Coordinates of C-alpha atoms and ligand atoms in Angstrom, one line a residue:
M222 CA -7.4 -8.0 -20.1
P223 CA -4.0 -8.4 -18.2
I224 CA -4.6 -7.8 -14.6
G225 CA -2.1 -4.7 -14.6
E226 CA -5.0 -2.8 -16.4
Y227 CA -7.2 -3.4 -13.6
F228 CA -4.7 -1.3 -11.2
Q229 CA -6.3 2.2 -10.5
T230 CA -4.2 5.3 -9.6
A231 CA -5.5 8.5 -8.2
D232 CA -4.4 11.6 -6.3
W233 CA -4.5 10.2 -2.6
K234 CA -5.8 13.5 -1.4
K235 CA -8.9 13.1 -3.3
E236 CA -9.2 9.2 -3.4
K237 CA -9.5 7.3 -0.3
H238 CA -8.3 4.1 -1.9
A239 CA -5.0 5.4 -3.3
P240 CA -2.0 4.0 -1.3
V241 CA 0.2 6.8 0.4
I242 CA 3.9 6.3 0.7
E243 CA 5.8 7.9 3.1
C244 CA 9.5 8.2 3.5
S245 CA 12.5 10.1 3.0
D246 CA 13.1 11.3 -0.6
V247 CA 16.6 11.0 -0.5
I248 CA 19.1 8.5 1.7
N249 CA 22.9 7.5 1.8
T250 CA 23.5 3.8 0.7
G251 CA 23.1 1.3 3.5
E252 CA 20.9 3.7 5.4
E253 CA 17.7 2.5 6.7
L254 CA 14.7 3.6 4.9
V255 CA 11.6 4.0 7.2
I256 CA 8.6 3.4 5.1
S257 CA 4.7 4.3 6.2
L258 CA 1.9 3.0 4.1
T259 CA -1.6 4.0 4.5
I260 CA -4.7 3.9 2.9
G261 CA -7.4 6.7 3.5
K262 CA -4.9 9.2 4.8
E263 CA -6.9 12.4 3.9
I264 CA -10.2 10.5 3.2
P265 CA -10.8 7.6 5.5
H266 CA -11.9 4.2 3.8
P267 CA -14.6 2.3 5.4
N268 CA -13.5 -0.5 7.8
T269 CA -16.6 -2.9 8.1
T270 CA -17.4 -6.4 7.6
E271 CA -18.7 -5.6 4.4
H272 CA -16.6 -3.0 3.0
H273 CA -12.8 -3.0 3.7
I274 CA -8.8 -2.8 2.8
N275 CA -7.6 -6.5 2.4
W276 CA -4.1 -6.0 1.9
I277 CA -1.3 -3.6 0.9
A278 CA 2.0 -5.0 -0.8
L279 CA 5.0 -3.1 -1.4
Y280 CA 7.7 -3.4 -4.3
F281 CA 11.0 -1.7 -4.9
K282 CA 12.4 -1.4 -8.6
P283 CA 15.9 -0.6 -8.6
E284 CA 16.9 1.6 -11.6
T285 CA 19.7 -1.0 -12.4
E286 CA 17.7 -3.8 -12.5
K287 CA 15.1 -5.3 -14.9
F288 CA 12.4 -6.4 -12.6
P289 CA 10.7 -5.2 -9.0
I290 CA 11.6 -6.9 -5.9
M291 CA 8.8 -7.7 -3.4
V292 CA 9.3 -5.9 -0.1
G293 CA 6.4 -7.4 1.7
R294 CA 2.9 -7.8 1.9
Y295 CA 0.6 -6.8 4.6
D296 CA -2.8 -8.4 5.4
F297 CA -5.5 -6.8 7.1
L298 CA -7.7 -9.4 8.7
G299 CA -9.8 -8.1 11.4
H300 CA -13.4 -6.2 10.1
G301 CA -15.8 -6.5 12.9
A302 CA -16.6 -9.9 12.0
S303 CA -18.4 -12.1 14.7
I304 CA -20.5 -15.0 15.6
K305 CA -23.1 -12.2 16.7
G306 CA -23.1 -10.9 13.2
V307 CA -21.4 -8.5 10.8
N308 CA -19.7 -5.4 12.5
E309 CA -20.6 -7.0 16.0
G310 CA -16.9 -8.0 16.7
S311 CA -14.1 -6.6 18.8
L312 CA -11.5 -5.8 16.5
Y313 CA -10.8 -3.9 13.3
T314 CA -7.6 -3.6 11.6
A315 CA -6.5 -0.3 10.2
P316 CA -5.0 -0.4 6.9
K317 CA -1.7 1.3 8.1
V318 CA 1.8 -0.3 8.4
Q319 CA 5.1 0.8 8.8
T320 CA 8.4 -1.3 7.3
T321 CA 12.0 -0.7 7.1
I322 CA 14.5 -1.3 4.0
K323 CA 18.1 -0.8 3.1
I324 CA 19.0 0.0 -0.6
N325 CA 22.1 0.7 -2.5
N326 CA 20.4 1.9 -5.5
S327 CA 18.0 4.4 -6.5
G328 CA 14.8 3.1 -7.5
T329 CA 11.1 3.5 -7.5
L330 CA 8.8 2.4 -4.5
M331 CA 5.6 0.7 -5.7
A332 CA 2.4 0.1 -3.3
T333 CA -0.6 -1.9 -4.4
S334 CA -3.5 -2.4 -2.2
Y335 CA -6.8 -4.3 -2.5
C336 CA -10.3 -3.3 -1.5
N337 CA -12.9 -6.0 -1.4
I338 CA -15.5 -3.5 -2.9
H339 CA -13.4 -1.3 -5.3
G340 CA -10.7 -3.8 -6.4
L341 CA -6.9 -3.0 -7.1
W342 CA -5.1 0.4 -6.4
E343 CA -1.4 1.4 -6.7
S344 CA 0.9 4.2 -6.3
T345 CA 4.4 5.1 -6.7
K346 CA 7.4 7.0 -5.0
E347 CA 11.1 7.7 -6.4
I348 CA 13.7 7.2 -4.1
K349 CA 17.3 8.4 -4.7
V350 CA 20.4 7.1 -3.0
A351 CA 23.0 9.7 -2.7
Ligands
FE2_12 FE1 -13.8 0.6 -1.0

């Protein structure tokens, strides 16, 4: 089965794994678009050595182009691991990130993410350039 068929989608208000994309719906050409990406905004996702979000990747598919453009990939590497044992460490990275882009065409933001237990997730958001 192609990997695309393993990406799961859901309403982020009911499903803690669905990426939440927050930004303006409409911007002007050349204006900075500040994008916030979060996993578990409404229902917090566990963040433990055994169960956590590994990464979020963001793409933008301009309506005028054939393929999506990769915006960035954001890794979350601290999950309480320690020489003392699991969940005994001093650091946990929360699965939240903010990035900024400029676009000159309308299109679709696509966020994908990976939970080490529950697999691949995706969500999308339309952006209009006025
Ligand atoms: Fe999970």
